[in-house]
Short mmCIF file of C-alpha atoms in Angstrom, two decimals:
data_model
loop_
_atom_site.label_atom_id
_atom_site.label_comp_id
_atom_site.label_asym_id
_atom_site.label_seq_id
_atom_site.Cartn_x
_atom_site.Cartn_y
_atom_site.Cartn_z
CA UNK A 1 63.21 32.78 -34.80
CA UNK A 2 62.27 29.85 -37.29
CA UNK A 3 60.16 31.01 -40.32
CA UNK A 4 56.42 29.96 -40.02
CA UNK A 5 55.68 26.63 -42.00
CA UNK A 6 52.91 26.53 -44.67
CA UNK A 7 50.15 24.94 -43.64
CA UNK A 8 46.49 24.91 -44.21
CA UNK A 9 44.76 28.04 -42.87
CA UNK A 10 42.56 27.08 -39.52
CA UNK A 11 39.75 29.35 -41.26
CA UNK A 12 39.34 26.93 -44.03
CA UNK A 13 38.08 24.11 -42.30
CA UNK A 14 36.01 23.75 -39.35
CA UNK A 15 35.69 19.93 -38.81
CA UNK A 16 32.56 19.56 -41.09
CA UNK A 17 34.01 19.60 -44.54
CA UNK A 18 36.89 18.59 -46.63
CA UNK A 19 39.91 20.88 -46.83
CA UNK A 20 41.28 19.34 -49.80
CA UNK A 21 41.28 16.10 -52.05
CA UNK A 22 44.21 14.92 -50.57
CA UNK A 23 42.59 15.56 -46.73
CA UNK A 24 39.50 13.32 -48.08
CA UNK A 25 41.59 10.45 -49.48
CA UNK A 26 43.70 10.03 -46.29
CA UNK A 27 40.71 9.90 -44.14
CA UNK A 28 39.32 7.32 -46.45
CA UNK A 29 42.13 5.18 -46.55
CA UNK A 30 42.08 5.39 -42.46
CA UNK A 31 38.25 4.39 -42.72
CA UNK A 32 39.17 1.58 -44.94
CA UNK A 33 42.21 0.11 -42.93
CA UNK A 34 40.36 0.22 -39.83
CA UNK A 35 37.05 -1.07 -41.35
CA UNK A 36 38.97 -4.34 -42.95
CA UNK A 37 40.84 -4.75 -39.54
CA UNK A 38 37.57 -5.08 -37.87
CA UNK A 39 35.77 -7.11 -40.75
CA UNK A 40 38.70 -9.69 -40.23
CA UNK A 41 38.09 -9.47 -36.75
CA UNK A 42 34.48 -10.33 -36.84
CA UNK A 43 35.64 -13.03 -39.13
CA UNK A 44 38.13 -14.47 -36.41
CA UNK A 45 35.36 -14.38 -33.96
CA UNK A 46 32.84 -16.31 -35.82
CA UNK A 47 34.83 -18.73 -37.82
CA UNK A 48 35.38 -21.02 -34.92
CA UNK A 49 31.75 -21.47 -34.56
CA UNK A 50 31.37 -21.99 -38.30
CA UNK A 51 33.75 -24.87 -38.39
CA UNK A 52 32.87 -26.52 -35.04
CA UNK A 53 30.43 -29.42 -36.49
CA UNK A 54 33.28 -30.77 -38.38
CA UNK A 55 35.87 -30.47 -35.59
CA UNK A 56 33.71 -32.36 -33.51
CA UNK A 57 32.63 -35.08 -35.85
CA UNK A 58 36.28 -35.62 -36.63
CA UNK A 59 38.30 -36.33 -33.62
CA UNK A 60 41.48 -36.70 -36.06
CA UNK A 61 41.79 -32.85 -36.34
CA UNK A 62 42.52 -31.71 -33.05
CA UNK A 63 41.15 -34.53 -30.82
CA UNK A 64 38.07 -35.61 -29.04
CA UNK A 65 35.94 -32.47 -28.75
CA UNK A 66 33.05 -32.94 -26.06
CA UNK A 67 30.26 -30.09 -26.15
CA UNK A 68 31.87 -28.69 -22.90
CA UNK A 69 34.98 -28.84 -24.42
CA UNK A 70 34.15 -27.30 -27.54
CA UNK A 71 32.50 -24.02 -25.28
CA UNK A 72 35.29 -23.63 -23.22
CA UNK A 73 37.37 -23.27 -26.39
CA UNK A 74 35.21 -20.70 -27.79
CA UNK A 75 35.60 -18.54 -24.55
CA UNK A 76 39.38 -18.56 -24.71
CA UNK A 77 38.80 -15.91 -27.85
CA UNK A 78 36.84 -14.01 -26.04
CA UNK A 79 38.74 -14.07 -22.92
CA UNK A 80 41.91 -12.63 -24.93
CA UNK A 81 39.77 -10.35 -26.65
CA UNK A 82 38.87 -8.61 -23.40
CA UNK A 83 42.42 -8.60 -22.03
CA UNK A 84 43.80 -7.24 -25.55
CA UNK A 85 40.97 -4.57 -25.57
CA UNK A 86 41.85 -3.27 -21.93
CA UNK A 87 45.55 -3.55 -22.50
CA UNK A 88 45.37 -1.81 -25.57
CA UNK A 89 43.79 1.30 -23.94
CA UNK A 90 47.06 2.04 -21.93
CA UNK A 91 49.51 1.19 -24.40
CA UNK A 92 47.55 3.01 -27.02
CA UNK A 93 47.43 6.38 -25.25
CA UNK A 94 50.97 5.82 -24.66
CA UNK A 95 53.26 4.53 -27.96
CA UNK A 96 50.67 6.20 -30.18
CA UNK A 97 47.43 4.88 -32.43
CA UNK A 98 49.53 3.77 -35.55
CA UNK A 99 52.06 1.44 -33.53
CA UNK A 100 49.32 -0.66 -31.90
CA UNK A 101 46.98 -0.90 -35.08
CA UNK A 102 49.88 -2.13 -37.09
CA UNK A 103 51.21 -4.68 -34.22
CA UNK A 104 47.66 -5.77 -33.69
CA UNK A 105 47.37 -6.66 -37.39
CA UNK A 106 50.57 -8.83 -37.50
CA UNK A 107 49.69 -10.22 -34.45
CA UNK A 108 46.16 -11.77 -34.98
CA UNK A 109 46.86 -12.41 -38.56
CA UNK A 110 49.81 -14.75 -37.59
CA UNK A 111 47.70 -15.88 -34.63
CA UNK A 112 44.92 -17.22 -37.28
CA UNK A 113 47.90 -18.58 -39.13
CA UNK A 114 49.57 -20.53 -36.36
CA UNK A 115 45.97 -21.78 -35.36
CA UNK A 116 45.37 -23.52 -39.00
CA UNK A 117 48.31 -25.79 -37.85
CA UNK A 118 47.11 -26.52 -34.45
CA UNK A 119 47.39 -30.61 -34.15
CA UNK A 120 46.00 -30.72 -30.48
CA UNK A 121 42.98 -29.31 -27.95
CA UNK A 122 45.54 -27.52 -25.99
CA UNK A 123 47.69 -25.84 -28.86
CA UNK A 124 44.42 -24.81 -30.56
CA UNK A 125 42.52 -23.09 -27.36
CA UNK A 126 46.05 -21.58 -26.58
CA UNK A 127 46.33 -20.20 -29.69
CA UNK A 128 42.81 -19.23 -29.86
CA UNK A 129 43.42 -16.97 -26.87
CA UNK A 130 46.53 -15.39 -28.40
CA UNK A 131 44.66 -14.64 -31.37
CA UNK A 132 41.96 -12.85 -29.34
CA UNK A 133 44.44 -10.70 -27.91
CA UNK A 134 45.25 -9.05 -31.19
CA UNK A 135 41.36 -8.83 -31.88
CA UNK A 136 41.24 -7.00 -28.66
CA UNK A 137 43.96 -4.81 -29.66
CA UNK A 138 41.75 -3.83 -32.94
CA UNK A 139 38.49 -3.41 -31.74
CA UNK A 140 39.72 -1.14 -28.66
CA UNK A 141 42.33 1.03 -31.02
CA UNK A 142 40.12 1.51 -34.06
CA UNK A 143 37.18 3.77 -32.57
CA UNK A 144 40.16 5.97 -31.13
CA UNK A 145 41.56 6.08 -34.88
CA UNK A 146 38.23 7.23 -36.38
CA UNK A 147 37.16 9.30 -33.73
CA UNK A 148 40.49 11.58 -34.57
CA UNK A 149 40.22 11.33 -38.05
CA UNK A 150 36.67 11.64 -39.02
CA UNK A 151 35.02 14.96 -39.86
CA UNK A 152 33.17 16.03 -36.84
CA UNK A 153 29.95 15.72 -38.02
CA UNK A 154 30.24 12.09 -39.09
CA UNK A 155 32.13 10.52 -36.38
CA UNK A 156 29.09 8.33 -35.65
CA UNK A 157 28.63 7.01 -39.12
CA UNK A 158 32.19 6.52 -39.50
CA UNK A 159 32.25 4.52 -35.96
CA UNK A 160 29.27 2.63 -37.22
CA UNK A 161 30.64 1.68 -40.84
CA UNK A 162 33.69 0.39 -39.37
CA UNK A 163 32.15 -1.58 -36.12
CA UNK A 164 29.64 -3.09 -38.74
CA UNK A 165 32.16 -5.06 -39.70
CA UNK A 166 32.05 -7.52 -36.62
CA UNK A 167 28.63 -8.79 -37.98
CA UNK A 168 29.86 -8.29 -41.48
CA UNK A 169 32.75 -10.40 -40.72
CA UNK A 170 30.63 -12.99 -39.11
CA UNK A 171 28.62 -13.44 -42.33
CA UNK A 172 32.00 -13.46 -44.32
CA UNK A 173 33.03 -16.45 -42.29
CA UNK A 174 29.70 -18.07 -42.61
CA UNK A 175 29.36 -17.86 -46.28
CA UNK A 176 33.04 -18.89 -46.98
CA UNK A 177 32.59 -22.04 -44.74
CA UNK A 178 29.50 -22.94 -46.55
CA UNK A 179 31.14 -22.45 -50.03
CA UNK A 180 34.78 -23.79 -49.53
CA UNK A 181 34.98 -25.93 -46.19
CA UNK A 182 34.46 -29.40 -48.39
CA UNK A 183 37.48 -28.05 -50.44
CA UNK A 184 39.85 -26.36 -48.51
CA UNK A 185 39.24 -27.53 -44.94
CA UNK A 186 38.67 -25.76 -41.73
CA UNK A 187 42.09 -24.96 -41.47
CA UNK A 188 42.21 -23.33 -45.03
CA UNK A 189 39.35 -21.07 -43.62
CA UNK A 190 41.72 -20.11 -40.76
CA UNK A 191 44.44 -19.34 -43.43
CA UNK A 192 42.12 -16.89 -44.99
CA UNK A 193 41.84 -15.13 -41.60
CA UNK A 194 45.67 -14.84 -41.71
CA UNK A 195 45.43 -13.16 -45.33
CA UNK A 196 45.53 -9.18 -43.77
CA UNK A 197 49.16 -10.03 -43.03
CA UNK A 198 49.28 -9.88 -46.94
CA UNK A 199 47.32 -7.09 -48.27
CA UNK A 200 46.60 -5.05 -45.33
CA UNK A 201 49.73 -4.92 -43.38
CA UNK A 202 51.47 -3.10 -46.39
CA UNK A 203 48.46 -0.75 -46.53
CA UNK A 204 48.48 -0.02 -43.19
CA UNK A 205 52.27 0.84 -43.39
CA UNK A 206 51.94 2.92 -46.07
CA UNK A 207 48.58 4.84 -45.81
CA UNK A 208 47.78 5.01 -41.95
CA UNK A 209 49.70 8.01 -40.32
CA UNK A 210 49.85 8.87 -36.67
CA UNK A 211 47.26 10.65 -35.30
CA UNK A 212 48.17 14.33 -34.92
CA UNK A 213 45.84 15.07 -32.09
CA UNK A 214 47.68 12.17 -30.12
CA UNK A 215 50.96 13.84 -31.07
CA UNK A 216 50.00 17.20 -29.44
CA UNK A 217 48.55 15.59 -26.39
CA UNK A 218 52.01 14.11 -26.03
CA UNK A 219 54.07 17.66 -26.84
CA UNK A 220 55.21 16.82 -30.06
CA UNK A 221 53.44 19.74 -32.01
CA UNK A 222 56.33 19.96 -34.87
CA UNK A 223 55.35 16.19 -35.51
CA UNK A 224 51.67 17.05 -35.70
CA UNK A 225 52.35 20.25 -37.91
CA UNK A 226 54.16 18.21 -40.47
CA UNK A 227 51.56 15.48 -40.99
CA UNK A 228 49.06 18.27 -41.31
CA UNK A 229 50.72 19.51 -43.77
CA UNK A 230 51.55 16.62 -45.71
CA UNK A 231 48.32 15.18 -45.70
CA UNK A 232 46.63 18.61 -46.13
CA UNK A 233 44.72 18.38 -42.88
CA UNK A 234 42.42 21.16 -41.44
CA UNK A 235 44.73 22.46 -38.61
CA UNK A 236 41.63 23.64 -36.55
CA UNK A 237 40.50 20.04 -36.13
CA UNK A 238 43.76 18.27 -35.93
CA UNK A 239 46.30 20.62 -33.69
CA UNK A 240 43.26 21.00 -31.24
CA UNK A 241 44.44 20.95 -27.28
CA UNK A 242 41.93 19.86 -24.72
CA UNK A 243 41.23 22.09 -21.99
CA UNK A 244 38.66 22.84 -19.16
CA UNK A 245 35.05 23.73 -20.27
CA UNK A 246 34.09 27.53 -20.19
CA UNK A 247 32.50 29.00 -17.14
CA UNK A 248 28.87 28.18 -17.88
CA UNK A 249 29.77 24.26 -18.05
CA UNK A 250 31.76 23.69 -15.05
CA UNK A 251 28.89 22.63 -12.83
CA UNK A 252 29.69 18.82 -13.52
CA UNK A 253 32.74 19.25 -11.72
CA UNK A 254 35.53 21.67 -10.24
CA UNK A 255 38.07 23.30 -12.78
CA UNK A 256 41.02 21.86 -10.55
CA UNK A 257 39.54 18.35 -10.97
CA UNK A 258 38.83 18.83 -15.02
CA UNK A 259 42.40 19.94 -15.55
CA UNK A 260 43.68 17.10 -13.63
CA UNK A 261 41.60 15.17 -15.57
CA UNK A 262 42.69 15.98 -19.17
CA UNK A 263 46.55 15.88 -17.82
CA UNK A 264 46.23 12.46 -17.07
CA UNK A 265 46.96 9.69 -19.34
CA UNK A 266 44.70 6.37 -19.83
CA UNK A 267 42.99 4.65 -17.40
CA UNK A 268 44.55 6.88 -14.72
CA UNK A 269 42.18 9.66 -16.44
CA UNK A 270 39.12 7.41 -16.78
CA UNK A 271 38.88 6.55 -13.22
CA UNK A 272 39.69 10.18 -12.09
CA UNK A 273 37.08 12.07 -10.46
CA UNK A 274 36.08 14.07 -13.62
CA UNK A 275 35.57 11.08 -15.70
CA UNK A 276 34.38 8.42 -13.40
CA UNK A 277 30.81 8.82 -13.22
CA UNK A 278 30.65 8.49 -16.99
CA UNK A 279 33.28 5.74 -17.37
CA UNK A 280 31.08 3.71 -14.79
CA UNK A 281 27.58 4.49 -16.98
CA UNK A 282 29.69 4.03 -20.53
CA UNK A 283 30.75 0.66 -19.25
CA UNK A 284 27.55 -0.55 -17.96
CA UNK A 285 26.10 0.37 -21.32
CA UNK A 286 28.58 -1.74 -23.45
CA UNK A 287 28.20 -4.65 -20.47
CA UNK A 288 24.44 -4.47 -21.15
CA UNK A 289 24.71 -4.36 -25.20
CA UNK A 290 27.28 -7.13 -25.47
CA UNK A 291 25.20 -9.71 -22.81
CA UNK A 292 22.09 -8.87 -25.20
CA UNK A 293 24.16 -9.27 -28.52
CA UNK A 294 26.16 -12.79 -27.44
CA UNK A 295 23.02 -13.86 -25.58
CA UNK A 296 20.61 -13.64 -28.58
CA UNK A 297 22.78 -14.71 -31.03
CA UNK A 298 23.94 -17.75 -29.23
CA UNK A 299 20.07 -18.78 -27.97
CA UNK A 300 17.54 -17.05 -30.22
CA UNK A 301 17.07 -19.91 -32.84
CA UNK A 302 16.22 -21.97 -29.65
CA UNK A 303 14.16 -19.71 -28.00
CA UNK A 304 12.37 -19.33 -31.12
CA UNK A 305 11.93 -23.02 -31.69
CA UNK A 306 10.38 -23.20 -28.19
CA UNK A 307 8.26 -20.54 -29.14
CA UNK A 308 7.03 -22.98 -31.87
CA UNK A 309 9.06 -21.76 -34.75
CA UNK A 310 10.22 -24.69 -36.96
CA UNK A 311 13.94 -25.36 -36.83
CA UNK A 312 14.79 -23.98 -40.59
CA UNK A 313 12.81 -20.80 -39.70
CA UNK A 314 14.71 -20.15 -36.41
CA UNK A 315 17.64 -19.77 -38.14
CA UNK A 316 15.90 -16.68 -40.04
CA UNK A 317 16.04 -14.81 -37.11
CA UNK A 318 19.64 -14.39 -36.76
CA UNK A 319 19.67 -12.90 -40.04
CA UNK A 320 16.82 -10.63 -39.12
CA UNK A 321 18.93 -9.80 -35.85
CA UNK A 322 22.43 -9.07 -37.38
CA UNK A 323 20.63 -7.61 -40.43
CA UNK A 324 18.71 -4.67 -38.27
CA UNK A 325 21.85 -4.05 -36.80
CA UNK A 326 24.25 -3.33 -39.73
CA UNK A 327 21.17 -1.49 -41.79
CA UNK A 328 19.69 -0.09 -38.13
CA UNK A 329 23.12 0.90 -36.84
CA UNK A 330 23.94 2.95 -39.77
CA UNK A 331 21.01 4.99 -39.94
CA UNK A 332 20.74 5.31 -36.14
CA UNK A 333 24.54 6.59 -36.39
CA UNK A 334 23.83 9.27 -39.34
CA UNK A 335 20.95 10.58 -37.03
CA UNK A 336 23.36 10.56 -34.01
CA UNK A 337 25.53 12.94 -35.62
CA UNK A 338 22.86 15.28 -36.07
CA UNK A 339 20.84 15.02 -32.80
CA UNK A 340 23.62 12.98 -30.56
CA UNK A 341 24.50 9.52 -29.67
CA UNK A 342 23.38 10.04 -26.16
CA UNK A 343 19.49 10.29 -27.45
CA UNK A 344 19.81 8.08 -29.76
CA UNK A 345 21.25 5.03 -27.91
CA UNK A 346 18.82 5.89 -25.16
CA UNK A 347 15.77 5.56 -27.84
CA UNK A 348 17.34 2.53 -29.39
CA UNK A 349 17.74 0.46 -26.17
CA UNK A 350 14.07 1.33 -25.48
CA UNK A 351 13.22 0.47 -29.01
CA UNK A 352 14.58 -3.48 -28.34
CA UNK A 353 13.12 -3.73 -24.93
CA UNK A 354 9.47 -3.08 -26.72
CA UNK A 355 10.49 -5.38 -29.32
CA UNK A 356 11.40 -8.05 -27.26
CA UNK A 357 8.75 -7.81 -24.66
CA UNK A 358 6.26 -8.31 -27.43
CA UNK A 359 7.83 -11.19 -29.02
CA UNK A 360 6.23 -14.06 -26.88
CA UNK A 361 2.82 -13.13 -28.21
CA UNK A 362 1.72 -15.25 -31.38
CA UNK A 363 2.33 -12.97 -34.62
CA UNK A 364 2.46 -13.45 -38.50
CA UNK A 365 6.02 -14.26 -39.55
CA UNK A 366 6.51 -11.09 -41.20
CA UNK A 367 6.05 -9.02 -38.06
CA UNK A 368 7.85 -11.42 -35.95
CA UNK A 369 11.06 -11.02 -38.00
CA UNK A 370 10.54 -7.22 -38.49
CA UNK A 371 10.76 -6.86 -34.33
CA UNK A 372 13.55 -9.08 -33.99
CA UNK A 373 15.31 -6.60 -36.68
CA UNK A 374 14.40 -3.69 -34.89
CA UNK A 375 15.52 -5.61 -31.71
CA UNK A 376 19.02 -6.19 -33.36
CA UNK A 377 19.20 -2.12 -34.03
CA UNK A 378 18.83 -1.80 -30.00
CA UNK A 379 21.42 -4.38 -29.10
CA UNK A 380 24.20 -4.77 -31.58
CA UNK A 381 23.41 -1.15 -33.39
CA UNK A 382 23.55 0.37 -30.02
CA UNK A 383 26.93 -1.21 -29.26
CA UNK A 384 27.93 0.23 -32.42
CA UNK A 385 27.04 3.83 -31.55
CA UNK A 386 28.54 3.03 -27.82
CA UNK A 387 32.07 2.64 -29.18
CA UNK A 388 31.66 5.95 -31.17
CA UNK A 389 29.85 7.62 -27.76
CA UNK A 390 33.16 6.70 -26.04
CA UNK A 391 35.81 7.45 -28.49
CA UNK A 392 34.60 11.15 -28.38
CA UNK A 393 33.74 11.34 -24.78
CA UNK A 394 37.19 11.11 -23.65
CA UNK A 395 40.06 13.35 -24.70
CA UNK A 396 42.81 12.60 -26.78
CA UNK A 397 45.25 11.60 -23.94
CA UNK A 398 42.55 8.98 -22.69
CA UNK A 399 40.68 8.35 -25.75
CA UNK A 400 42.24 4.59 -26.55
CA UNK A 401 41.77 3.56 -22.89
CA UNK A 402 38.06 4.79 -23.03
CA UNK A 403 37.32 2.70 -25.99
CA UNK A 404 39.20 0.07 -24.43
CA UNK A 405 37.16 -0.02 -21.38
CA UNK A 406 33.96 -0.18 -23.60
CA UNK A 407 35.40 -3.23 -25.80
CA UNK A 408 37.08 -4.88 -22.56
CA UNK A 409 34.37 -4.40 -19.69
CA UNK A 410 31.59 -5.22 -22.26
CA UNK A 411 33.63 -8.32 -23.08
CA UNK A 412 32.59 -9.39 -19.51
CA UNK A 413 28.64 -9.21 -20.67
CA UNK A 414 29.31 -11.03 -24.03
CA UNK A 415 30.57 -14.01 -21.58
CA UNK A 416 27.31 -13.90 -19.20
CA UNK A 417 25.07 -13.38 -21.79
CA UNK A 418 25.31 -16.95 -23.38
CA UNK A 419 25.41 -18.37 -19.80
CA UNK A 420 22.22 -16.57 -18.74
CA UNK A 421 20.12 -17.75 -21.72
CA UNK A 422 21.49 -21.03 -21.13
CA UNK A 423 20.41 -21.06 -17.47
CA UNK A 424 16.79 -19.67 -18.35
CA UNK A 425 16.36 -22.71 -20.91
CA UNK A 426 17.76 -25.03 -18.74
CA UNK A 427 15.76 -24.35 -16.23
CA UNK A 428 12.75 -24.70 -18.13
CA UNK A 429 11.39 -21.00 -17.59
CA UNK A 430 10.21 -20.88 -21.39
CA UNK A 431 10.72 -18.58 -23.82
CA UNK A 432 8.52 -16.09 -22.83
CA UNK A 433 10.82 -15.89 -19.69
CA UNK A 434 13.98 -14.96 -21.61
CA UNK A 435 12.53 -12.40 -23.91
CA UNK A 436 11.21 -10.58 -21.06
CA UNK A 437 14.70 -10.90 -19.21
CA UNK A 438 16.62 -9.55 -22.29
CA UNK A 439 13.71 -6.42 -22.64
CA UNK A 440 14.52 -5.81 -18.96
CA UNK A 441 18.11 -5.46 -19.48
CA UNK A 442 17.61 -3.26 -22.72
CA UNK A 443 15.55 -0.77 -20.21
CA UNK A 444 18.64 -0.72 -17.51
CA UNK A 445 20.87 0.11 -20.50
CA UNK A 446 18.76 2.84 -21.74
CA UNK A 447 18.55 4.29 -17.85
CA UNK A 448 22.53 4.26 -17.68
CA UNK A 449 22.77 6.05 -20.85
CA UNK A 450 20.21 8.71 -19.97
CA UNK A 451 22.29 9.18 -17.03
CA UNK A 452 25.66 9.93 -18.73
CA UNK A 453 26.88 13.33 -17.93
CA UNK A 454 28.38 15.92 -20.20
CA UNK A 455 31.83 15.29 -20.96
CA UNK A 456 34.61 17.42 -18.48
CA UNK A 457 36.79 17.61 -22.10
CA UNK A 458 36.74 20.12 -24.54
CA UNK A 459 38.81 21.26 -27.56
CA UNK A 460 40.45 24.22 -27.70
CA UNK A 461 42.38 25.32 -31.02
CA UNK A 462 45.93 26.17 -30.31
CA UNK A 463 47.87 26.24 -33.84
CA UNK A 464 51.40 26.89 -33.55
CA UNK A 465 54.94 26.94 -36.05
CA UNK A 466 58.07 26.11 -33.77
CA UNK A 467 58.68 29.50 -32.06
CA UNK A 468 55.35 31.19 -33.20
CA UNK A 469 52.52 32.29 -30.99
CA UNK A 470 49.04 30.51 -31.38
CA UNK A 471 47.39 31.72 -34.32
CA UNK A 472 43.72 31.18 -33.55
CA UNK A 473 41.77 31.96 -30.11
CA UNK A 474 40.08 29.51 -28.13
CA UNK A 475 36.83 27.94 -29.30
CA UNK A 476 33.89 28.53 -27.75
CA UNK A 477 32.11 25.64 -29.31
CA UNK A 478 32.37 21.77 -27.94
CA UNK A 479 34.21 20.93 -31.23
CA UNK A 480 35.29 17.46 -30.07
CA UNK A 481 32.31 16.46 -27.99
CA UNK A 482 29.29 18.13 -28.99
CA UNK A 483 27.63 15.57 -31.67
CA UNK A 484 27.96 13.05 -28.96
CA UNK A 485 26.82 14.15 -25.92
CA UNK A 486 24.09 16.70 -26.51
CA UNK A 487 21.25 16.13 -24.11
#
């Protein structure tokens, strides 16, 4: 029998505290890598809108752009994000989180660089679509990485930090366009989007380890134990194996269905009988959240002008909406780590519905922007929490597929949101109808959230060295899912 390896004692850490400075440093480096990746994903998605007026005004850049063609080009990236996100789930649960993250960083960076040299509308659109594939891979895989490295009592907060990179990247794109577009042009702005290839890729290669929990789920226990020792990670958290729930929690599905779901990988697990109700409801949440997010971000200034607000002041509505999403989303995520994401998302959807329902009423400017900020918490901020809920609802073998489902299926809402807003405005129904529609959608989102059943997965500790017996009995506590699925 081989001698036992020296590794952190499972009794030292329960997933709520740092086991050592090296453990803390490793997790914060992972947080930085994923956060920067999603920051540049947000930059990529918004920089096109920032440079679009100049592309339309100057046909010598890539060709004659009509508003219809410009809108179609904008949708290509979104379609790429949807396909990339859905694909990353199946790939990530089989090949590993690290490989997908590194591939995605390379992919979208090269895509941005090549787009900077596009000379035709066709090539520009094709490269936007291909770049979107890499963006989708990052958005889908990032949540799985954070869920498997973050301390149990900070998973929602860490997810909120990294996914707030999407609106933060949009702000970065807008600011850099204002400051630099006259100097370096739109091509230079796209080259900035390719800069992760220079600094983020080396950082990921050096500091982003594979997930030990994923290794355990694939039967590579020795490799997982080696990473736990190398990075001084808590064995109780990182060498956990999922099994069926204890007897008192088996009402949601038969034991054999739970076992089958936990043994399956990727989308096969998501659409198994045990996971299917939660999969449908979580997908609906994401669809509704992104429908509201992209619908309001596209049409809110126009709706506000139709409601009597000046053109200049209407632009501040977007700052209020996104600012509320970032600040309020972080606070909501902090609360979700204490009372459960399901409760918080249900409430934030309802807050958004109330605020949107009240907005058509004539109000002082301060109150109006405050309501828009709270609405931002309920739509954009809620979407951040939805990624976190999904990444912890599914077991390790299906986690990347679960986040991919949220990111990919939700993008359909992102495509339909602007279309629905445009139809309402073009039909002449007025701003009140638009606000009431988005308010009603938020109510549906709250209902979907409240109906999500308890996850069939449960973490159980199995900590072994090669040839040894388990050192720790199974945990009775739902160590993996409890913070996300409390009722």
